[in-house]
Tab-separated table of C-alpha atoms and ligand atoms in Angstrom:
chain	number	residue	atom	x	y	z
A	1	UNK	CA	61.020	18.597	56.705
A	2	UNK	CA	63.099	15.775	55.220
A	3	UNK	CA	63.402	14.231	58.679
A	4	UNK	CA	59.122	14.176	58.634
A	5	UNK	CA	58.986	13.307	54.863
A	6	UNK	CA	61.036	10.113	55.228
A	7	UNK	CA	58.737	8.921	57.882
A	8	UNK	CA	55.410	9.564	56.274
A	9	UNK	CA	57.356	8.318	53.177
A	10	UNK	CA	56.285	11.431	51.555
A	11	UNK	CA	57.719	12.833	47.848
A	12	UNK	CA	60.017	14.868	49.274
A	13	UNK	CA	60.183	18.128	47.096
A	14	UNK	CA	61.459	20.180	50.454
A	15	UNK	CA	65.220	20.189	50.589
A	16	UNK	CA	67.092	21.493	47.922
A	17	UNK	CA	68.723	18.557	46.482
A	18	UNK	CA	68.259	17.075	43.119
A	19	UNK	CA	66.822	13.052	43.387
A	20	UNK	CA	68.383	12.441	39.777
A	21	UNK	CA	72.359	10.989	39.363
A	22	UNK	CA	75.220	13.401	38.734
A	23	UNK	CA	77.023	13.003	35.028
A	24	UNK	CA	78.825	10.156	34.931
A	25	UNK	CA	81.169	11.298	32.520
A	26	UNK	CA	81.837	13.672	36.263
A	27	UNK	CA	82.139	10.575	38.181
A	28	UNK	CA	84.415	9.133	35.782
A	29	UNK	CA	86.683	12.192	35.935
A	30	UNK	CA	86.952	12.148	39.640
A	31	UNK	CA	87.481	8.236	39.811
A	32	UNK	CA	90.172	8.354	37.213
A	33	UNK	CA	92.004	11.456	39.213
A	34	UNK	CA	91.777	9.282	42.290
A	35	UNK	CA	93.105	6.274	40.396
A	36	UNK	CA	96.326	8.557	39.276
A	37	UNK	CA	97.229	9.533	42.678
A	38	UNK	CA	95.614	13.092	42.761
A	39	UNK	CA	95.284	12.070	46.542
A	40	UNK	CA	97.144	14.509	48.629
A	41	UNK	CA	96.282	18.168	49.533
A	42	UNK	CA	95.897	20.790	46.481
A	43	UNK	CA	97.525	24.072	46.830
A	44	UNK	CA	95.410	26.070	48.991
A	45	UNK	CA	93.763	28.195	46.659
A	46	UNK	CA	92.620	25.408	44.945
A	47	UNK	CA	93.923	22.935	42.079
A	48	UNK	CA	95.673	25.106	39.728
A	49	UNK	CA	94.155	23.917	36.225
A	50	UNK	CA	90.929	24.212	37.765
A	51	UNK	CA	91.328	27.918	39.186
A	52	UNK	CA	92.743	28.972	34.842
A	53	UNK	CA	89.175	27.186	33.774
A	54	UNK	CA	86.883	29.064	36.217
A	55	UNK	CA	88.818	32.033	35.145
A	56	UNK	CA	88.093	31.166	31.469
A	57	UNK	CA	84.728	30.630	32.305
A	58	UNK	CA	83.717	33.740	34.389
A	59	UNK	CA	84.989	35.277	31.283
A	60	UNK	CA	82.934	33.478	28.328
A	61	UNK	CA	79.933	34.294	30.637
A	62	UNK	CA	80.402	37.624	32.105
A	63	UNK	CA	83.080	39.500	30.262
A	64	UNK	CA	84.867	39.979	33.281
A	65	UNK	CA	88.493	38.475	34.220
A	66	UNK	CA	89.772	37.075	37.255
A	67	UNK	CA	93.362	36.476	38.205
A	68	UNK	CA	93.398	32.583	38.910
A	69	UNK	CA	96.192	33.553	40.840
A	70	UNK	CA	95.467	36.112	43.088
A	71	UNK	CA	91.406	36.167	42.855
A	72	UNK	CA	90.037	32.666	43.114
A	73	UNK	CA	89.821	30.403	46.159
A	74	UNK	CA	88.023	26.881	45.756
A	75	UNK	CA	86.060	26.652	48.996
A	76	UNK	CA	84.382	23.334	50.606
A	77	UNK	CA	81.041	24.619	49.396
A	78	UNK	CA	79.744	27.978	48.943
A	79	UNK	CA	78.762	28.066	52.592
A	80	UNK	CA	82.298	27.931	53.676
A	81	UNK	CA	83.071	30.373	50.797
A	82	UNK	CA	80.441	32.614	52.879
A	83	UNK	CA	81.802	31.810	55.738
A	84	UNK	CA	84.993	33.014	54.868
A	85	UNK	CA	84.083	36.607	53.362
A	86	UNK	CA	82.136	37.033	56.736
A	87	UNK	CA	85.598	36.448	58.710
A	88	UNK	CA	87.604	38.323	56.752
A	89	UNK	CA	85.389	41.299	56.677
A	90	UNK	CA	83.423	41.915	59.886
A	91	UNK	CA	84.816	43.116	63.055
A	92	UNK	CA	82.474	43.202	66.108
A	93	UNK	CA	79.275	45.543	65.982
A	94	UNK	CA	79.333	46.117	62.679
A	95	UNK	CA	76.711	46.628	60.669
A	96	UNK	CA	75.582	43.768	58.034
A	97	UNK	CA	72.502	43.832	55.484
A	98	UNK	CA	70.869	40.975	54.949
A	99	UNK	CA	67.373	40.837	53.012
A	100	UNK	CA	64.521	38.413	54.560
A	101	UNK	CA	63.843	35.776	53.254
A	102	UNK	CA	66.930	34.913	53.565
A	103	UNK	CA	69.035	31.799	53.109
A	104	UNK	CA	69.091	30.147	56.895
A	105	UNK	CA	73.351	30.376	56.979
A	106	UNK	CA	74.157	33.877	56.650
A	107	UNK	CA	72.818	34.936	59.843
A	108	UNK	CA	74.282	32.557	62.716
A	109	UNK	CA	77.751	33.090	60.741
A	110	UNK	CA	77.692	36.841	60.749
A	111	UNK	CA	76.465	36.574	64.269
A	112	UNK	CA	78.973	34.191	65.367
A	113	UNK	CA	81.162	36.997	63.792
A	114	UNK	CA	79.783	39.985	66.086
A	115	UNK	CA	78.003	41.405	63.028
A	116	UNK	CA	75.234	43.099	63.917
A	117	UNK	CA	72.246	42.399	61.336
A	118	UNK	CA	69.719	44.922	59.719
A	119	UNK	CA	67.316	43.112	57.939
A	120	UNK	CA	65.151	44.704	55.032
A	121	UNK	CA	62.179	42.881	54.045
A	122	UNK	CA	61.889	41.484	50.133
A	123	UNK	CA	58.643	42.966	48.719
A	124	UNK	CA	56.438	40.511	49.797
A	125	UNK	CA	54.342	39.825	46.848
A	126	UNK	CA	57.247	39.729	44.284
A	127	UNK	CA	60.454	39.466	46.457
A	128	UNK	CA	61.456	42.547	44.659
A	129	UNK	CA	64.485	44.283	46.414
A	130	UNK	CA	61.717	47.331	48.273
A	131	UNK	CA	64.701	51.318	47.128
A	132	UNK	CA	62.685	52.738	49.983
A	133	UNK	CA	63.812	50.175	52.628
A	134	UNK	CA	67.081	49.599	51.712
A	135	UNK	CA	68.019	53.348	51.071
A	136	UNK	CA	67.260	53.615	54.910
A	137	UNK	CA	68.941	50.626	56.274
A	138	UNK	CA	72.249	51.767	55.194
A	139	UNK	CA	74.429	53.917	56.464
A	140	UNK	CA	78.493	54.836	57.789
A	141	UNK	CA	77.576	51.736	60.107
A	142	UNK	CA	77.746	49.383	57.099
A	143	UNK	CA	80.112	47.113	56.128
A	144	UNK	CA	78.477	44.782	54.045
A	145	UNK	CA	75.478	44.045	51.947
A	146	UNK	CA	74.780	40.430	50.965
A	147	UNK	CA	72.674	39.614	48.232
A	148	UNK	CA	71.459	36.196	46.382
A	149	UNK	CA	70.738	36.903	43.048
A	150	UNK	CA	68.831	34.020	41.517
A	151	UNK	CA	66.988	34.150	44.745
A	152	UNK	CA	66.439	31.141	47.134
A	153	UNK	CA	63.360	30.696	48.201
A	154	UNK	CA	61.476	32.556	46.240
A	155	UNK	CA	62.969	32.658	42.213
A	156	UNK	CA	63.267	35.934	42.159
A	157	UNK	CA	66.087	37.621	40.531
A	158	UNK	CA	67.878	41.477	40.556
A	159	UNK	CA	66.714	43.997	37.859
A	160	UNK	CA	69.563	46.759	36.616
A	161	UNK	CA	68.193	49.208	38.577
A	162	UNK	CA	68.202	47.356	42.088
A	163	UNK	CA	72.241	47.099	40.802
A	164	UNK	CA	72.005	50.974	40.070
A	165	UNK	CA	70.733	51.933	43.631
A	166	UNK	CA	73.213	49.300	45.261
A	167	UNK	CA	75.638	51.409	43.116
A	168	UNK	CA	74.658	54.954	44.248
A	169	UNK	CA	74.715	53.616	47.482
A	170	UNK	CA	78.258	51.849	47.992
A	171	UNK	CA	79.771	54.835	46.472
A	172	UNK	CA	78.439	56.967	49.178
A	173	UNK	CA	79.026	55.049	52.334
A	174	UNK	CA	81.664	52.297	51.035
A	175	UNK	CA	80.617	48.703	51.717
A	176	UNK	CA	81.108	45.610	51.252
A	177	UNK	CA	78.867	43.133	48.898
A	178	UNK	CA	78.876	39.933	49.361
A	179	UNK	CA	76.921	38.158	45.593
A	180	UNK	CA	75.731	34.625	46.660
A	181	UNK	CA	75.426	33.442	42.863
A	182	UNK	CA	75.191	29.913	43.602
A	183	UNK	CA	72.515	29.284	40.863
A	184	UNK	CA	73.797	31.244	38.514
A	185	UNK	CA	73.183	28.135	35.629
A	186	UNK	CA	70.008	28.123	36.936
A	187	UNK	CA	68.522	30.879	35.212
A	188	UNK	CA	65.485	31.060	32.873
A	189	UNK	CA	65.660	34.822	31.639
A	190	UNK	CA	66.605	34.683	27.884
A	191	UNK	CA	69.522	37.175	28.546
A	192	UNK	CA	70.537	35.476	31.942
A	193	UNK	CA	70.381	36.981	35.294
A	194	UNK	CA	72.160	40.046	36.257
A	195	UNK	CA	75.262	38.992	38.258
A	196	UNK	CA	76.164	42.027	40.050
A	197	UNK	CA	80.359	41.017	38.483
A	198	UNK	CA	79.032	43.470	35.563
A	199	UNK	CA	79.176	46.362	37.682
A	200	UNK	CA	82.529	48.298	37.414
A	201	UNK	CA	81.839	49.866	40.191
A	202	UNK	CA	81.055	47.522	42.562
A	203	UNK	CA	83.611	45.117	41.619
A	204	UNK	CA	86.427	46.452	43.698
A	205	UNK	CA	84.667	45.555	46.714
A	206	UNK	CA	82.928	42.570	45.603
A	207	UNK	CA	82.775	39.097	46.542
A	208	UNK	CA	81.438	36.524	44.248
A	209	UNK	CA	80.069	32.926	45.488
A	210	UNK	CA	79.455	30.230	43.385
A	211	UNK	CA	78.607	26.011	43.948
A	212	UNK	CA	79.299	23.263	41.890
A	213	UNK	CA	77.158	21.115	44.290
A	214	UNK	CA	74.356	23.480	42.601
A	215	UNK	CA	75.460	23.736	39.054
A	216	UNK	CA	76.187	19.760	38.595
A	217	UNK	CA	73.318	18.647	40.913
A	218	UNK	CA	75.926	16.917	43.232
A	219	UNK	CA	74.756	18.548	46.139
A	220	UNK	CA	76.450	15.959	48.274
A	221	UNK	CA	80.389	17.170	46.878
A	222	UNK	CA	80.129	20.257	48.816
A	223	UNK	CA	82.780	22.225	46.473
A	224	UNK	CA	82.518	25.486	45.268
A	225	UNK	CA	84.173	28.859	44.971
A	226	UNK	CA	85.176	32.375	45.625
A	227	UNK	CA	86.026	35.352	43.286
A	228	UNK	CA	87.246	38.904	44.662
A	229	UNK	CA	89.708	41.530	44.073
A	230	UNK	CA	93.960	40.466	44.909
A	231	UNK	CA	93.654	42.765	47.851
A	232	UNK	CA	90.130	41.397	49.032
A	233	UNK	CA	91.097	37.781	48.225
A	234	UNK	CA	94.541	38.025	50.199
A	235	UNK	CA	92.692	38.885	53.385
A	236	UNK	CA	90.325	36.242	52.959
A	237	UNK	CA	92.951	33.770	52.113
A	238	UNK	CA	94.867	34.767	55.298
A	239	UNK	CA	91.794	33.489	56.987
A	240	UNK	CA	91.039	29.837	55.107
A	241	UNK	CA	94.676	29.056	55.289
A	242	UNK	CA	94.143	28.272	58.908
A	243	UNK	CA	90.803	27.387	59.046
A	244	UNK	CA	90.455	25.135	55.864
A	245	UNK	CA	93.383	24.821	54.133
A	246	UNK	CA	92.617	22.781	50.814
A	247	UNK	CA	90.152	21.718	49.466
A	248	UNK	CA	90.103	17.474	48.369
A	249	UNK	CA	92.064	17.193	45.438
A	250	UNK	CA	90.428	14.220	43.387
A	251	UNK	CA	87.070	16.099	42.983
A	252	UNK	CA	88.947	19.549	41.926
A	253	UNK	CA	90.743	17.696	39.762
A	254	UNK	CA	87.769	15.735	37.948
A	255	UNK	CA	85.956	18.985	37.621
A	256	UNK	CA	89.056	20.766	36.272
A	257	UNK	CA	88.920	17.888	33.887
A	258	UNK	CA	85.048	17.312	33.393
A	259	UNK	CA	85.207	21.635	32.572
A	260	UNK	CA	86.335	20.822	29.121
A	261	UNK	CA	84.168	18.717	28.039
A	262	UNK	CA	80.920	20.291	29.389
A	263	UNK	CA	78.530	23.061	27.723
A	264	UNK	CA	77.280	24.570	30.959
A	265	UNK	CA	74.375	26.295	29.481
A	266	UNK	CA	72.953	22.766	29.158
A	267	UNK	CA	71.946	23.019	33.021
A	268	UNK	CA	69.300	25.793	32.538
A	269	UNK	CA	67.733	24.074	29.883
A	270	UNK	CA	67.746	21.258	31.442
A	271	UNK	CA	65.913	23.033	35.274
A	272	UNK	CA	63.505	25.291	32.647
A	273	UNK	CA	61.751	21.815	31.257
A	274	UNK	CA	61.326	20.886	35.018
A	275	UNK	CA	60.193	24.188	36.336
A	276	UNK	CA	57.581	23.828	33.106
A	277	UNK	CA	56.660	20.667	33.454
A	278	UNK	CA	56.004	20.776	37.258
A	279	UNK	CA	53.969	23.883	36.971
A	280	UNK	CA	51.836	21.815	34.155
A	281	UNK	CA	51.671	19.489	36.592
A	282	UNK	CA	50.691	21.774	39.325
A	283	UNK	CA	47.807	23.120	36.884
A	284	UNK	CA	45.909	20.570	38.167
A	285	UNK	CA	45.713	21.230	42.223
A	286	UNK	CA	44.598	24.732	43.759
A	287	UNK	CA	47.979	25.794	44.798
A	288	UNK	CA	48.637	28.794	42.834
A	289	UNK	CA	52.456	29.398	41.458
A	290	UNK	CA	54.406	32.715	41.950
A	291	UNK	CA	56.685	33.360	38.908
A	292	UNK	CA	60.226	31.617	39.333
A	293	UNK	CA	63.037	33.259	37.171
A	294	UNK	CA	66.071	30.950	38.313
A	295	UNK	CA	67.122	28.084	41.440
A	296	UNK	CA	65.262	25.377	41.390
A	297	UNK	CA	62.571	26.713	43.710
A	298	UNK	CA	58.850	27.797	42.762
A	299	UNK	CA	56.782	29.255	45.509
A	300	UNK	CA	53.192	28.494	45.359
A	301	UNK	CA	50.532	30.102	47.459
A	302	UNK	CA	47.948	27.436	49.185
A	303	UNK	CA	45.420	30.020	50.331
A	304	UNK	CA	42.725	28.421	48.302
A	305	UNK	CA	43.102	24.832	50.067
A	306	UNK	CA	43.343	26.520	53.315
A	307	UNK	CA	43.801	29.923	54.664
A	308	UNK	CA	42.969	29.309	58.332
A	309	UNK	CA	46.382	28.109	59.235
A	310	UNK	CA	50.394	28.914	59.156
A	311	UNK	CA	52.970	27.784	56.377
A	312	UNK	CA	54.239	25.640	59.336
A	313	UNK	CA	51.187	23.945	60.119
A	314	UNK	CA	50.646	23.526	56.214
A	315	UNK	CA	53.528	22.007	54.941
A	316	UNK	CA	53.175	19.496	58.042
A	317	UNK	CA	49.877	18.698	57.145
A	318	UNK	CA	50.708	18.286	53.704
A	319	UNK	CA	53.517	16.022	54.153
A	320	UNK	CA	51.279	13.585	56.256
A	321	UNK	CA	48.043	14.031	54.539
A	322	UNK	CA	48.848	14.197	51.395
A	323	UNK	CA	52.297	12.402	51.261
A	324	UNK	CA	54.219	15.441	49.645
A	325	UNK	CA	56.819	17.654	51.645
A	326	UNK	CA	57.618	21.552	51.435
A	327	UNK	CA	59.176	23.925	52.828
A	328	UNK	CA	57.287	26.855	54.625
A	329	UNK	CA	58.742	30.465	54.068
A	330	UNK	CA	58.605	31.926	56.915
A	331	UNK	CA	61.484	30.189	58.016
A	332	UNK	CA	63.509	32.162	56.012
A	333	UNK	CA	62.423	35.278	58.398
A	334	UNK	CA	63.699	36.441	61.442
A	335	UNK	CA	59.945	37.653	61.993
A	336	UNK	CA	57.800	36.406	59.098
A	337	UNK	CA	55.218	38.419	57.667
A	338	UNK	CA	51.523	37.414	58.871
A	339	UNK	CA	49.311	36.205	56.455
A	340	UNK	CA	52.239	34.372	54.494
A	341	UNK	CA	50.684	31.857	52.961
A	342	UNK	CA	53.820	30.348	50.973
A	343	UNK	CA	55.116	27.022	50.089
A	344	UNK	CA	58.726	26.386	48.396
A	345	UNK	CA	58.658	23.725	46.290
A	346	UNK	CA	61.977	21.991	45.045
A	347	UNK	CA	61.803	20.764	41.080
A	348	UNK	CA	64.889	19.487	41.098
A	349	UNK	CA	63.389	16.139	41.140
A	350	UNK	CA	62.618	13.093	38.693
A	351	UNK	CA	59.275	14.136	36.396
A	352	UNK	CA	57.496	10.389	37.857
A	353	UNK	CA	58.118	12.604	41.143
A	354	UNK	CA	57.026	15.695	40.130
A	355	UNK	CA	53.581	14.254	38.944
A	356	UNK	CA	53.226	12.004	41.836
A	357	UNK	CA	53.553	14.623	43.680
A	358	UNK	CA	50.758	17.170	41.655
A	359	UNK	CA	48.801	14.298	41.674
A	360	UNK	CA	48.917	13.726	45.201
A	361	UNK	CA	48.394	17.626	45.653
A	362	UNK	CA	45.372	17.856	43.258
A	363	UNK	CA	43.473	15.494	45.808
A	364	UNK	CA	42.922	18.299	48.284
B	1	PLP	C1	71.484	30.648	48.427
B	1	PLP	C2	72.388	29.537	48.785
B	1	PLP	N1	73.678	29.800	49.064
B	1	PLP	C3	74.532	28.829	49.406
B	1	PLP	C4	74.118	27.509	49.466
B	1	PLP	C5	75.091	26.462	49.883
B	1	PLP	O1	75.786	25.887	48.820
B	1	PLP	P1	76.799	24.691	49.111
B	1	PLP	O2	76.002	23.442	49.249
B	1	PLP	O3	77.707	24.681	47.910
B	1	PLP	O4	77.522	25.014	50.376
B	1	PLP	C6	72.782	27.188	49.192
B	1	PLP	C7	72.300	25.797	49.318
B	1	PLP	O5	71.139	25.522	49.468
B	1	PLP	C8	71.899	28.235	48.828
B	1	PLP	O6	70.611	27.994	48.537
């Protein structure tokens, strides 16, 4: 979709990637480690200082301690972070629960890991996570369950007793979870999401994935990081070792750095304006929003422009018609649902954007 936006020079509000500059108090951080010779390879684990302030920082938001240790790993980007817990945990044919729509990563890298994938369906006019369906997708077979929780595509987020059943569950057939948590800052609940890292009983067999890319809209950096158990963590270390190594020093450095300086909770506030002012915006098309409780995603449902074709065929025709590109759900489906008539919209963007882009819309 960005490939067709940038040649109908449409507003592109497909990807996931903010259009506005990163700190530069950041950049300045990770220039000035670069400029003191932070240039060779980190530790693998990651850049010490920087593993002690996630540590710190896991437990100002969650109550919960990590060894920086034994328990964190600083990954190229969540998705290798993902990549990694799928290595390190699935052997071939076994069983891995993934819920559509899902995040287009997870399932080529569990594949490419022999994992065999049962898929349960999000309820498909909340994206609520359906007891019923996952109560019978799990079994013996399973070895892991992996979640994202503030949801991409659709906003959605887990309620305490989706955590309680997930609870019930592992303790009966002992799985894996895998928490992708990548927008964790992006959050608009008044008492925050809830990350699954509050659950005692989960958290011995837990992994945790977070992205700075996400959290300080530098997409581009490709840095985040992984949080599980010493015993958990050691086999997934024995994996990146050989396949990654280290991650580049100057930018864990500049974080480490940038950390103290920061108030994180900033970011929210910051994506909650957006996600109000674009739905303003929005007020004035026929595209009709779904609630969006954290990412920067807002699904909106274009059955009142036209219901006589695909998401596909819709956000195509949108981009060239109306100059403004999307992302179609169904995508995010091994087999989509008929009758989906969803758009994701990214409002991660400048505001002149975001209206352009209404404005545009509001046209059809
Ligand atoms: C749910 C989810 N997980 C992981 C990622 C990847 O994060 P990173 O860019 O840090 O690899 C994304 C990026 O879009 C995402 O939406």
């Amino acid at each position: 979709m960005s490939a067709l936006a940038e040649k109908h020079k449409a507003i592109n509000l497909s990807q996931g990637f903010p259009d506005f500059p990163v700190d530069p108090k950041l950049i300045d951080c990770v220039v000035k480690a670069m400029r003191e010779g932070f240039n060779q390879y980190a530790p693998m684990p990651g850049w010490q200082p920087l593993r002690e302030k996630l540590s710190v920082k896991h437990h100002s938001d969650y109550a919960v301690r990590y060894n920086p240790e034994t328990e964190i790993t600083i990954t190229p980007g969540a998705t290798q972070a993902l990549q990694s817990v799928f290595a390190s945990t699935i052997r071939p044919n076994d069983e891995v629960v993934l819920f559509a729509p899902a995040y287009d990563s997870y399932a080529p890298m569990i594949k490419a890991c022999g994992g065999k994938i049962v898929w349960v369906e999000l309820s498909p006019s909340d994206f609520s996570v359906p007891h019923q369906k996952l109560t019978e997708a799990v079994s013996s077979k399973t070895r892991l369950i992996v979640l994202n929780n503030p949801h991409n595509p659709s906003g959605a987020v887990w309620k305490k007793e989706d955590v309680l059943l997930l609870e019930a569950l592992q303790q009966k057939f002992g799985f894996f979870v895998l928490a992708d948590e990548v927008y964790e800052k992006i959050c608009f609940l008044p008492k925050g999401f809830e990350s699954l890292t509050k659950s005692e009983i989960l958290r011995p067999s837990l992994f945790l994935v977070y992205s700075f890319g996400k959290t300080f809209h530098a997409t581009g950096w490709k840095l985040g990081y992984v949080l599980a158990p010493e015993n958990l963590m050691k086999e997934l270390r024995s994996y990146f070792q050989y396949a990654v190594f280290s991650v580049n020093t100057p930018m864990q450095k500049g974080i480490a750095d940038y950390l103290d300086s920061v108030d994180l909770n900033e970011v929210a506030k910051m994506y909650m304006e957006k996600q109000q002012f674009f739905e303003n915006e929005m007020k004035k098309t026929k595209l009709r929003p779904l609630p969006t409780y954290g990412s920067y995603f807002q699904l909106y449902d274009y059955s009142e422009i036209r219901n006589d074709i695909g998401d596909v065929e819709m956000a195509e025709w949108l981009t060239i018609s109306a100059g403004v590109a999307t992302i179609p759900v169904s995508v995010f489906y091994p087999n989509p649902p008929t009758h989906m008539r969803y758009l994701r919209f990214c409002f991660a963007k400048k505001n002149e954007n975001l209206s352009r882009a209404a404005l545009a819309l509001a046209e059809l």
